[in-house]
Coordinates of C-alpha atoms in Angstrom, one line a residue:
X1 CA -8.2 -14.9 -16.7
X2 CA -6.7 -11.6 -15.8
X3 CA -3.2 -11.2 -17.0
X4 CA -2.6 -8.2 -14.6
X5 CA 0.5 -7.3 -16.7
X6 CA 0.5 -3.6 -17.7
X7 CA 2.5 -2.2 -20.6
X8 CA 6.0 -1.0 -19.6
X9 CA 6.8 2.7 -20.2
X10 CA 10.5 3.1 -20.1
X11 CA 10.7 6.9 -20.8
X12 CA 10.5 7.8 -17.2
X13 CA 12.0 11.3 -17.4
X14 CA 9.4 12.4 -20.0
X15 CA 6.4 11.0 -18.2
X16 CA 7.6 12.3 -14.8
X17 CA 8.2 15.8 -16.3
X18 CA 4.6 15.7 -17.7
X19 CA 3.2 14.9 -14.3
X20 CA 5.2 17.8 -12.8
X21 CA 3.6 20.1 -15.3
X22 CA 0.3 18.8 -14.1
X23 CA 1.3 19.5 -10.5
X24 CA 2.3 23.0 -11.5
X25 CA -1.0 23.6 -13.3
X26 CA -2.8 22.6 -10.1
X27 CA -0.8 25.0 -8.0
X28 CA -1.4 27.8 -10.5
X29 CA -5.1 27.1 -10.6
X30 CA -5.3 27.1 -6.8
X31 CA -3.7 30.6 -6.8
X32 CA -1.8 29.9 -3.6
X33 CA -0.8 33.2 -2.0
X34 CA 1.8 32.0 0.5
X35 CA 4.5 29.4 0.7
X36 CA 2.4 27.6 3.4
X37 CA -0.6 27.4 1.1
X38 CA 1.5 26.1 -1.8
X39 CA 3.2 23.4 0.3
X40 CA -0.2 22.4 1.8
X41 CA -1.6 22.0 -1.8
X42 CA 1.5 20.0 -2.9
X43 CA 1.1 17.8 0.1
X44 CA -2.5 17.2 -0.8
X45 CA -1.7 16.5 -4.5
X46 CA 1.0 13.9 -3.6
X47 CA -1.4 12.3 -1.1
X48 CA -4.0 12.1 -3.9
X49 CA -1.4 10.4 -6.1
X50 CA -0.8 7.7 -3.5
X51 CA -4.4 7.5 -2.4
X52 CA -3.8 8.9 1.0
X53 CA -6.7 11.3 0.8
X54 CA -9.3 8.7 0.1
X55 CA -12.1 8.1 2.6
X56 CA -12.6 4.7 4.4
X57 CA -15.6 4.1 2.1
X58 CA -13.5 4.9 -1.0
X59 CA -10.7 2.6 0.1
X60 CA -13.1 -0.3 0.8
X61 CA -14.9 0.2 -2.6
X62 CA -11.6 0.0 -4.5
X63 CA -10.1 -2.8 -2.5
X64 CA -13.2 -5.0 -2.6
X65 CA -14.0 -4.4 -6.3
X66 CA -11.4 -7.1 -6.8
X67 CA -9.8 -5.5 -9.8
X68 CA -6.2 -6.1 -10.8
X69 CA -3.7 -5.6 -8.0
X70 CA -1.8 -3.1 -10.2
X71 CA -4.8 -0.8 -10.2
X72 CA -4.5 -0.4 -6.4
X73 CA -2.8 2.7 -5.1
X74 CA -0.5 2.3 -2.0
X75 CA -3.1 3.5 0.4
X76 CA -5.6 1.0 -0.9
X77 CA -3.2 -1.9 -0.4
X78 CA -2.5 -0.7 3.1
X79 CA -6.2 -0.7 3.9
X80 CA -6.6 -4.5 3.6
X81 CA -7.4 -4.6 7.4
X82 CA -10.7 -2.8 6.8
X83 CA -13.9 -4.9 7.2
X84 CA -16.0 -5.8 4.2
X85 CA -18.8 -3.2 3.8
X86 CA -22.2 -4.3 4.9
X87 CA -23.6 -3.9 1.4
X88 CA -21.2 -6.5 0.1
X89 CA -22.2 -9.3 2.5
X90 CA -23.3 -12.3 0.3
X91 CA -27.0 -12.9 -0.1
X92 CA -26.6 -16.5 -1.5
X93 CA -24.4 -19.4 -1.1
X94 CA -23.0 -18.9 -4.6
X95 CA -22.2 -15.3 -3.7
X96 CA -20.4 -16.5 -0.6
X97 CA -18.3 -18.9 -2.5
X98 CA -17.5 -16.2 -5.1
X99 CA -16.4 -13.8 -2.3
X100 CA -14.2 -16.3 -0.6
X101 CA -12.6 -17.3 -3.9
X102 CA -11.8 -13.7 -4.8
X103 CA -10.3 -13.2 -1.4
X104 CA -8.1 -16.3 -1.9
X105 CA -7.1 -15.0 -5.4
X106 CA -8.7 -12.3 -7.5
X107 CA -6.9 -13.4 -10.7
X108 CA -8.8 -16.7 -11.0
X109 CA -5.5 -18.7 -10.6
X110 CA -6.7 -22.0 -9.3
X111 CA -3.2 -23.2 -8.4
X112 CA -2.6 -20.3 -6.0
X113 CA -6.0 -20.9 -4.4
X114 CA -5.2 -24.5 -3.9
X115 CA -1.9 -23.6 -2.3
X116 CA -3.7 -21.4 0.2
X117 CA -6.2 -24.1 0.9
X118 CA -3.5 -26.7 1.5
X119 CA -2.9 -24.9 4.8
X120 CA -6.4 -26.0 6.0
X121 CA -5.3 -29.6 6.2
X122 CA -4.3 -31.1 9.5
X123 CA -3.5 -34.3 11.2
X124 CA -7.1 -34.7 12.1
X125 CA -8.4 -33.7 8.7
X126 CA -6.2 -34.8 5.8
X127 CA -8.8 -34.3 3.0
X128 CA -7.9 -32.1 0.0
X129 CA -8.2 -28.4 0.8
X130 CA -10.8 -27.9 -1.9
X131 CA -13.2 -30.3 -0.2
X132 CA -12.7 -28.7 3.2
X133 CA -13.4 -25.3 1.5
X134 CA -16.6 -26.5 -0.1
X135 CA -17.9 -27.9 3.3
X136 CA -16.9 -24.7 5.0
X137 CA -18.9 -22.5 2.6
X138 CA -21.9 -24.7 2.9
X139 CA -21.8 -24.7 6.7
X140 CA -21.2 -21.0 7.0
X141 CA -24.1 -20.2 4.7
X142 CA -26.4 -22.2 6.9
X143 CA -25.7 -19.8 9.8
X144 CA -27.1 -16.9 7.6
X145 CA -30.5 -18.3 8.4
X146 CA -30.1 -19.6 12.0
X147 CA -27.7 -16.9 13.2
X148 CA -27.5 -14.0 10.8
X149 CA -25.6 -11.7 13.2
X150 CA -22.9 -14.3 13.5
X151 CA -22.8 -14.9 9.7
X152 CA -22.4 -11.2 9.0
X153 CA -19.7 -10.7 11.6
X154 CA -17.7 -13.7 10.3
X155 CA -17.9 -12.8 6.7
X156 CA -17.1 -9.1 7.2
X157 CA -14.0 -9.9 9.3
X158 CA -15.5 -8.9 12.7
X159 CA -14.3 -12.0 14.4
X160 CA -14.3 -10.7 18.0
X161 CA -18.0 -9.8 17.5
X162 CA -18.7 -13.3 16.2
X163 CA -17.0 -15.0 19.2
X164 CA -18.9 -12.7 21.6
X165 CA -22.2 -13.5 19.9
X166 CA -21.7 -17.2 20.1
X167 CA -21.1 -17.0 23.9
X168 CA -24.3 -15.0 24.5
X169 CA -27.7 -16.6 25.1
X170 CA -29.3 -15.3 21.8
X171 CA -27.1 -17.7 19.7
X172 CA -29.1 -20.6 18.3
X173 CA -28.6 -24.1 19.8
X174 CA -27.1 -25.1 16.5
X175 CA -24.2 -22.8 16.9
X176 CA -21.9 -24.7 19.3
X177 CA -18.6 -23.5 20.4
X178 CA -16.7 -26.0 18.3
X179 CA -18.7 -25.1 15.2
X180 CA -18.2 -21.4 15.8
X181 CA -14.5 -21.6 16.3
X182 CA -14.1 -23.8 13.2
X183 CA -16.0 -21.3 11.0
X184 CA -14.3 -18.3 12.4
X185 CA -10.8 -19.8 12.0
X186 CA -11.5 -20.8 8.4
X187 CA -12.8 -17.4 7.4
X188 CA -9.9 -15.8 9.3
X189 CA -7.5 -17.8 7.0
X190 CA -9.4 -16.7 3.9
X191 CA -8.9 -13.1 5.0
X192 CA -5.3 -13.7 5.9
X193 CA -4.6 -15.0 2.4
X194 CA -5.9 -11.7 1.1
X195 CA -3.6 -9.8 3.4
X196 CA -0.6 -11.8 2.1
X197 CA -1.5 -10.9 -1.5
X198 CA -1.8 -7.2 -0.6
X199 CA 1.7 -7.3 0.8
X200 CA 3.1 -9.0 -2.3
X201 CA 1.3 -6.4 -4.4
X202 CA 3.0 -3.6 -2.4
X203 CA 6.3 -5.4 -3.0
X204 CA 5.6 -5.3 -6.7
X205 CA 4.7 -1.7 -6.6
X206 CA 8.0 -0.9 -4.9
X207 CA 9.7 -2.3 -8.0
X208 CA 7.5 -1.2 -10.8
X209 CA 5.8 2.0 -9.8
X210 CA 7.3 3.5 -6.6
X211 CA 6.3 7.0 -7.6
X212 CA 2.7 5.9 -8.2
X213 CA 0.8 8.4 -10.3
X214 CA 3.9 10.6 -10.9
X215 CA 4.9 8.3 -13.7
X216 CA 2.5 7.1 -16.4
X217 CA 3.3 3.4 -17.0
X218 CA 5.3 0.7 -15.2
X219 CA 9.0 0.0 -14.9
X220 CA 10.5 -3.5 -14.9
X221 CA 12.6 -3.1 -11.8
X222 CA 13.2 0.5 -10.7
X223 CA 15.9 1.0 -8.1
X224 CA 15.9 3.7 -5.5
X225 CA 18.8 5.6 -7.0
X226 CA 16.9 5.6 -10.4
X227 CA 14.1 7.5 -8.7
X228 CA 16.5 10.2 -7.7
X229 CA 18.2 10.1 -11.1
X230 CA 14.8 10.8 -12.7
X231 CA 13.8 13.6 -10.4
X232 CA 17.3 15.2 -10.1
X233 CA 17.2 17.0 -13.5
X234 CA 13.9 18.7 -12.6
X235 CA 15.5 19.9 -9.3
X236 CA 18.5 21.2 -11.2
X237 CA 16.3 23.2 -13.6
X238 CA 14.5 24.7 -10.7
X239 CA 17.8 25.5 -8.9
X240 CA 19.1 27.2 -12.0
X241 CA 16.0 29.3 -12.6
X242 CA 14.8 30.4 -9.1
X243 CA 17.7 32.8 -8.7
X244 CA 16.9 34.5 -12.0
X245 CA 13.8 35.9 -10.5
X246 CA 14.2 39.6 -9.7
X247 CA 12.6 41.3 -6.8
X248 CA 11.8 45.0 -7.0
X249 CA 14.7 45.7 -4.7
X250 CA 17.0 43.7 -6.9
X251 CA 15.8 45.5 -10.0
X252 CA 16.7 48.8 -8.4
X253 CA 20.1 47.5 -7.4
X254 CA 20.8 46.6 -11.0
X255 CA 20.4 42.8 -11.1
X256 CA 20.3 41.9 -14.8
X257 CA 17.2 40.3 -16.2
X258 CA 17.6 36.5 -16.4
X259 CA 16.4 34.2 -19.1
X260 CA 14.7 30.9 -18.3
X261 CA 16.7 27.7 -19.1
X262 CA 16.1 26.5 -22.6
X263 CA 15.5 23.0 -21.3
X264 CA 12.2 22.0 -22.9
X265 CA 10.6 21.0 -19.6
X266 CA 10.9 24.6 -18.3
X267 CA 10.7 26.6 -21.5
X268 CA 7.3 25.1 -22.5
X269 CA 5.8 24.7 -19.1
X270 CA 3.4 27.6 -19.7
X271 CA 2.4 26.4 -23.1
X272 CA 1.8 22.9 -21.9
X273 CA -0.7 24.0 -19.3
X274 CA -4.4 23.3 -20.1
X275 CA -6.0 26.2 -22.0
X276 CA -8.1 27.2 -19.1
X277 CA -5.1 27.5 -16.8
X278 CA -3.0 29.8 -19.0
X279 CA -4.7 32.9 -17.7
X280 CA -4.3 31.7 -14.2
X281 CA -0.6 31.2 -14.8
X282 CA -0.3 34.8 -16.0
X283 CA -2.2 36.0 -13.0
X284 CA 0.0 34.0 -10.6
X285 CA 3.4 35.3 -11.8
X286 CA 2.4 38.7 -13.2
X287 CA 3.2 37.5 -16.8
X288 CA 2.6 39.7 -19.9
X289 CA 2.2 43.0 -18.0
X290 CA -0.4 41.7 -15.5
X291 CA -0.1 42.8 -12.0
X292 CA -0.3 39.3 -10.8
X293 CA -2.5 37.5 -8.3
X294 CA -1.2 39.4 -5.3
X295 CA 1.1 42.3 -4.7
X296 CA 4.6 42.4 -6.1
X297 CA 6.0 42.6 -2.6
X298 CA 4.1 39.4 -1.5
X299 CA 5.2 37.7 -4.7
X300 CA 8.8 38.7 -4.1
X301 CA 8.7 37.2 -0.7
X302 CA 7.0 34.1 -2.0
X303 CA 9.8 33.5 -4.5
X304 CA 12.5 34.1 -1.9
X305 CA 10.9 31.9 0.7
X306 CA 9.9 28.9 -1.5
X307 CA 13.3 27.3 -2.2
X308 CA 14.3 27.3 1.5
X309 CA 10.8 26.0 2.5
X310 CA 11.0 23.1 0.0
X311 CA 14.4 22.0 1.3
X312 CA 13.2 22.0 4.9
X313 CA 10.4 19.5 4.0
X314 CA 12.8 16.5 4.0
X315 CA 16.5 17.4 4.4
X316 CA 17.7 13.9 3.6
X317 CA 15.7 13.8 0.4
X318 CA 16.9 17.2 -0.9
X319 CA 20.5 16.4 0.1
X320 CA 20.4 13.3 -2.2
X321 CA 18.8 15.4 -5.0
X322 CA 21.6 18.0 -4.8
X323 CA 24.4 15.5 -5.0
X324 CA 24.4 11.7 -5.2
X325 CA 25.8 10.2 -2.0
X326 CA 25.7 6.6 -3.1
X327 CA 23.6 5.7 -0.1
X328 CA 20.8 4.3 -2.2
X329 CA 22.9 2.7 -4.9
X330 CA 21.5 -0.7 -5.9
X331 CA 18.7 -0.6 -3.4
X332 CA 15.1 -1.3 -4.2
X333 CA 12.5 1.1 -2.9
X334 CA 11.2 -1.6 -0.7
X335 CA 14.4 -1.5 1.2
X336 CA 13.9 2.2 1.7
X337 CA 10.3 1.9 2.8
X338 CA 10.4 -1.3 4.7
X339 CA 13.7 -1.2 6.7
X340 CA 15.9 -3.1 4.4
X341 CA 13.5 -5.8 3.2
X342 CA 13.7 -6.9 -0.4
X343 CA 10.4 -7.8 -2.2
X344 CA 11.0 -11.5 -1.8
X345 CA 11.6 -11.0 1.9
X346 CA 8.4 -9.0 2.2
X347 CA 6.5 -11.9 0.6
X348 CA 8.3 -14.4 2.8
X349 CA 7.4 -12.4 6.0
X350 CA 3.7 -12.4 5.1
X351 CA 3.8 -16.1 4.2
X352 CA 5.5 -17.0 7.5
X353 CA 2.9 -15.1 9.5
X354 CA 0.1 -16.9 7.5
X355 CA 1.6 -20.3 8.2
X356 CA 2.0 -19.4 11.8
X357 CA -1.8 -18.9 12.1
X358 CA -2.6 -21.9 10.1
X359 CA -0.9 -24.0 12.6
X360 CA -2.2 -22.3 15.8
X361 CA -5.4 -20.3 15.3
X362 CA -8.0 -22.9 16.3
X363 CA -6.0 -23.8 19.4
X364 CA -5.9 -20.1 20.4
X365 CA -9.6 -19.6 19.8
X366 CA -10.6 -22.5 22.0
X367 CA -9.0 -20.6 24.9
X368 CA -11.1 -17.5 24.3
X369 CA -14.2 -16.9 26.5
X370 CA -17.1 -14.5 26.1
X371 CA -15.1 -11.4 25.3
X372 CA -13.1 -9.9 22.6
X373 CA -9.7 -11.5 22.2
X374 CA -6.8 -9.4 23.4
X375 CA -3.9 -11.5 22.3
X376 CA -0.2 -10.7 22.3
X377 CA -0.3 -9.7 18.7
X378 CA 3.2 -11.0 18.0
X379 CA 4.1 -14.5 19.3
X380 CA 7.4 -16.4 18.9
X381 CA 7.7 -17.6 15.3
X382 CA 8.3 -21.3 15.0
X383 CA 7.1 -22.6 11.6
X384 CA 7.8 -26.4 11.3
X385 CA 8.5 -26.5 7.6
X386 CA 9.9 -24.0 5.2
X387 CA 8.6 -26.0 2.3
X388 CA 5.1 -24.6 2.5
X389 CA 6.3 -21.1 2.9
X390 CA 8.6 -21.5 -0.2
X391 CA 5.6 -22.9 -2.2
X392 CA 3.5 -19.9 -1.2
X393 CA 6.2 -17.4 -2.1
X394 CA 6.9 -19.1 -5.4
X395 CA 3.3 -19.0 -6.5
X396 CA 2.8 -15.4 -5.2
X397 CA 5.8 -14.4 -7.3
X398 CA 4.3 -16.2 -10.3
X399 CA 0.9 -14.7 -10.0
X400 CA 1.4 -11.2 -8.5
X401 CA 5.1 -10.2 -8.8
X402 CA 5.3 -11.9 -12.2
X403 CA 7.1 -9.5 -14.6
X404 CA 8.7 -7.4 -11.8
X405 CA 12.0 -9.3 -12.2
X406 CA 13.4 -12.0 -10.0
X407 CA 12.6 -12.3 -6.3
X408 CA 15.6 -10.5 -4.8
X409 CA 17.7 -9.3 -7.7
X410 CA 18.9 -12.8 -8.6
X411 CA 17.1 -15.9 -9.6
X412 CA 16.0 -17.9 -6.6
X413 CA 16.4 -21.6 -7.0
X414 CA 14.2 -24.2 -5.4
X415 CA 16.8 -24.8 -2.8
X416 CA 17.5 -21.2 -2.0
X417 CA 15.5 -20.2 1.1
X418 CA 17.7 -17.2 2.1
X419 CA 14.8 -14.8 1.6
X420 CA 12.8 -16.9 4.1
X421 CA 15.6 -17.1 6.6
X422 CA 16.1 -13.3 6.3
X423 CA 12.4 -12.7 6.9
X424 CA 12.5 -15.0 10.0
X425 CA 15.4 -13.0 11.4
X426 CA 13.6 -9.8 10.7
X427 CA 10.6 -11.0 12.6
X428 CA 12.7 -12.2 15.5
X429 CA 14.5 -8.8 15.7
X430 CA 11.1 -7.0 15.5
X431 CA 9.7 -9.1 18.4
X432 CA 12.7 -8.3 20.6
X433 CA 12.1 -4.6 20.2
X434 CA 10.5 -3.1 23.4
X435 CA 7.3 -1.3 22.9
X436 CA 7.4 2.5 23.7
X437 CA 5.4 3.7 26.7
X438 CA 2.6 4.9 24.4
X439 CA 2.2 1.4 23.0
X440 CA 2.8 2.5 19.4
X441 CA 5.2 0.2 17.5
X442 CA 8.4 1.7 16.1
X443 CA 11.3 0.6 13.9
X444 CA 11.2 -3.0 12.7
X445 CA 8.2 -3.6 14.9
X446 CA 6.3 -0.9 13.0
X447 CA 7.3 -2.6 9.7
X448 CA 6.2 -6.0 10.9
X449 CA 2.9 -4.5 12.0
X450 CA 2.4 -3.0 8.6
X451 CA 3.2 -6.2 6.7
X452 CA 1.7 -8.7 9.0
X453 CA -1.6 -10.6 8.3
X454 CA -4.5 -8.9 10.2
X455 CA -5.7 -12.0 12.1
X456 CA -5.4 -10.3 15.5
X457 CA -7.0 -7.1 14.3
X458 CA -10.1 -9.0 13.1
X459 CA -10.3 -10.9 16.4
X460 CA -10.1 -7.6 18.3
X461 CA -13.2 -6.1 16.7

């Protein structure tokens, strides 16, 4: 059984400074000749660190390799809506069962899988969820022979295509409307369970590794102001040393030669570069008598323009680096990224949306005719019981959040459902937000869209 619990590295300043040396070596090696080129390269490197430069195929390959959640970069977690690649469609009943089990929980935690499957029970079918699951896998596999197009669409998460296929004449006589809806709804809930886990993994990442690859190792419970506290010394060093650079004009005007700060992170940055980049560093800055990569005039302009250009990238970020405002004191990074939501509230939001669809999905599907479903993506939230949501959140915390500290900064008792109530209020507020004229969600609606299970997305393709 995967433990999914990495070793904690608490020396954040040292590991962060090492990664900044790596970033510097990349800039040096690229030989950027303008501020614009340097900023574009830095943007690419930061995107690489968060996985934002990965192709769709790369995102799918990493997400559906079903490795530990902690190995998934932020962009990979955000890609949970992507369909299963055709090459991963099961070719046997055993492979189908294995795929569904991994979607329900990739850590082989049978309790979490059972909790998800409990949502399959209804007034009309009160059998244990495990028995319903076994019957579902057997029945779905039968369609791989009679209706392979339908089977592929259902398994891959192309549920609008599956509904459309059943309504057309080429569907076999065995694939009735009732059977098709039952199979699609079950597989939709399997996929939705995977969506919920991806959201909880993102909640964990906001606590343990909010700077992704810029820090080697994991924190226990990093706060937003800690992120700034770790980065601020590096900013201070740069602030002290940028003005010490002398342009030709300043040399003629008598500006004294400045010495670099003796702080280890700056004094040894050239020595810490990989061997094959030391010459590039010398070329870049004109070190050791070299003329430099480009003319002194262009280098002078570069060094003059870079500090201002960096500060313009995100004024709020740089303002906080310059001087602590207290705005982020005590906040988790999830509150910064997801409009005030704590990790427990993120988990509760995703669980609420899952339970919503558990209670209503088949009813909705029976109203769909022979076309792709175009639902109101967000419908009024009215979950009958918080007990199931609380059970889901508790087990998701146990399996995925585990060593990332308590749910919301304090221990959550079995009777404390405040994180669920807060998530319900967040959903209600998001649903009351009017959509802009271009139809793109903003504000809390955007956050709800990002954290929601992707049932409607799969029914729309």
